[in-house]
DNA sequence: AAGAGGCCCTGATAGC
DNA sequence: TGCTATCAGGGCCTCT
């Protein structure tokens, strides 16, 4: 589910709820996440205070009081739920991950706080937790990652230079976390639509002004998605947690065979496959 | 050595 | 109704 905006929504929710709190206990029900959770994980977190919750790309970074860190990646289907003890004292308007009706299965990890617990649910188990001893390990973890779209390093010149002699289509570049961090399959399609660029175009052919558009539109779309509370694709019928609202604003994603939303464009939206992942584009305005 | 594809896993949905 | 096939928002690993 989560691309940068969705992870940011979760971060904001965690900030409100668990910043400054002490982790009294960690319970692991299933260690077999994307990477096997080390057996000492619980011990390393127990009795630690949470100083801050940061985010880089699609990763949550829980900063602990002794300068160690806990990284959380939500994979495709990971969600975090915050449950409070007292009836009627559930968090409201924090994020669509807050679920009064916790799913029955796949609650793999729980953090216990005073009067509250955090539950990590992940049916597909593509997500993971990782404990890092110090800020050096943290640096190392992200050293090969490209800048986030909001970073001033992500500018038109960076794109132009990066694309030189590279024979890869622009859609796959937007998904390439070494090039740019935080964009996933949904927003990649949306960014290229807004930029009127064909996703199959080899990046080396992109003109400077197209690179400018990609930079501007990446920021615009991600910012707007954060503002709207992220995107919720699968519906949360069984929960009363908030959902995101940005999916209502998708211009191409999931709109196969429908009309282009651009005023004065009579094109239809096509679904194509690139590197085994679906891409949506308008046949007319993304020629 | 860049880039494509397979694969990890479960669940929802479509088609028969 | 119940089977099977396909697909899903990520990213690591392997192969060419």
Tab-separated table of N, CA, C and O (backbone and C1' of nucleotides) in Angstrom, chain A residues 1 34 58 73 233-234 253, chain C residues 7-13:
chain	number	residue	atom	x	y	z
A	1	UNK	N	0.804	-1.210	0.000
A	1	UNK	CA	0.000	0.000	0.000
A	1	UNK	C	0.840	1.265	0.000
A	1	UNK	O	0.557	2.211	-0.697
A	34	UNK	N	9.640	-9.950	6.023
A	34	UNK	CA	10.516	-9.930	4.846
A	34	UNK	C	11.927	-10.423	5.204
A	34	UNK	O	12.533	-11.216	4.519
A	58	UNK	N	10.174	5.462	2.031
A	58	UNK	CA	9.018	4.705	2.512
A	58	UNK	C	9.315	4.033	3.844
A	58	UNK	O	8.619	3.104	4.240
A	73	UNK	N	9.492	-0.932	7.723
A	73	UNK	CA	9.034	-0.826	6.331
A	73	UNK	C	7.725	-1.583	6.226
A	73	UNK	O	7.604	-2.695	6.718
A	233	UNK	N	-6.507	2.204	-1.403
A	233	UNK	CA	-7.000	1.462	-2.556
A	233	UNK	C	-7.954	0.359	-2.133
A	233	UNK	O	-9.088	0.304	-2.540
A	234	UNK	N	-7.462	-0.523	-1.307
A	234	UNK	CA	-8.377	-1.541	-0.790
A	234	UNK	C	-9.226	-0.850	0.271
A	234	UNK	O	-8.727	-0.099	1.083
A	253	UNK	N	-4.383	6.221	-12.605
A	253	UNK	CA	-4.232	4.932	-11.922
A	253	UNK	C	-5.590	4.253	-11.710
A	253	UNK	O	-6.517	4.851	-11.157
C	7	DC	P	-2.865	-10.738	-14.870
C	7	DC	O5'	-2.996	-9.723	-13.656
C	7	DC	C5'	-4.264	-9.182	-13.316
C	7	DC	C4'	-4.198	-8.678	-11.894
C	7	DC	C3'	-2.902	-7.921	-11.586
C	7	DC	O3'	-3.184	-6.543	-11.393
C	7	DC	C1'	-3.526	-9.435	-9.838
C	8	DA	P	-1.935	-5.540	-11.331
C	8	DA	O5'	-1.794	-5.260	-9.761
C	8	DA	C5'	-2.835	-4.608	-9.066
C	8	DA	C4'	-2.541	-4.631	-7.586
C	8	DA	C3'	-1.049	-4.452	-7.252
C	8	DA	O3'	-0.741	-3.062	-7.168
C	8	DA	C1'	-2.033	-6.190	-5.940
C	9	DG	P	0.379	-2.449	-8.040
C	9	DG	O5'	1.130	-1.533	-6.986
C	9	DG	C5'	0.938	-0.143	-6.975
C	9	DG	C4'	1.539	0.466	-5.745
C	9	DG	C3'	2.527	-0.378	-4.956
C	9	DG	O3'	3.382	0.500	-4.255
C	9	DG	C1'	0.596	-0.135	-3.689
C	10	DG	P	4.888	0.352	-4.548
C	10	DG	O5'	5.210	-0.948	-3.654
C	10	DG	C5'	5.247	-0.850	-2.260
C	10	DG	C4'	6.569	-1.373	-1.720
C	10	DG	C3'	7.807	-0.780	-2.397
C	10	DG	O3'	8.776	-0.602	-1.375
C	10	DG	C1'	7.762	-3.123	-2.734
C	11	DG	P	10.202	0.024	-1.753
C	11	DG	O5'	11.142	-1.230	-1.987
C	11	DG	C5'	11.386	-2.101	-0.898
C	11	DG	C4'	12.189	-3.279	-1.382
C	11	DG	C3'	13.426	-2.897	-2.214
C	11	DG	O3'	14.423	-3.847	-1.933
C	11	DG	C1'	12.152	-4.370	-3.400
C	12	DC	P	15.808	-3.443	-1.284
C	12	DC	O5'	16.491	-4.872	-1.091
C	12	DC	C5'	15.856	-5.836	-0.264
C	12	DC	C4'	16.043	-7.209	-0.866
C	12	DC	C3'	17.462	-7.461	-1.379
C	12	DC	O3'	17.885	-8.716	-0.884
C	12	DC	C1'	15.870	-7.934	-3.075
C	13	DC	P	19.401	-9.180	-1.067
C	13	DC	O5'	19.274	-10.210	-2.276
C	13	DC	C5'	18.339	-11.285	-2.191
C	13	DC	C4'	18.339	-12.038	-3.503
C	13	DC	C3'	19.732	-12.246	-4.096
C	13	DC	O3'	19.898	-13.623	-4.365
C	13	DC	C1'	18.257	-11.314	-5.715
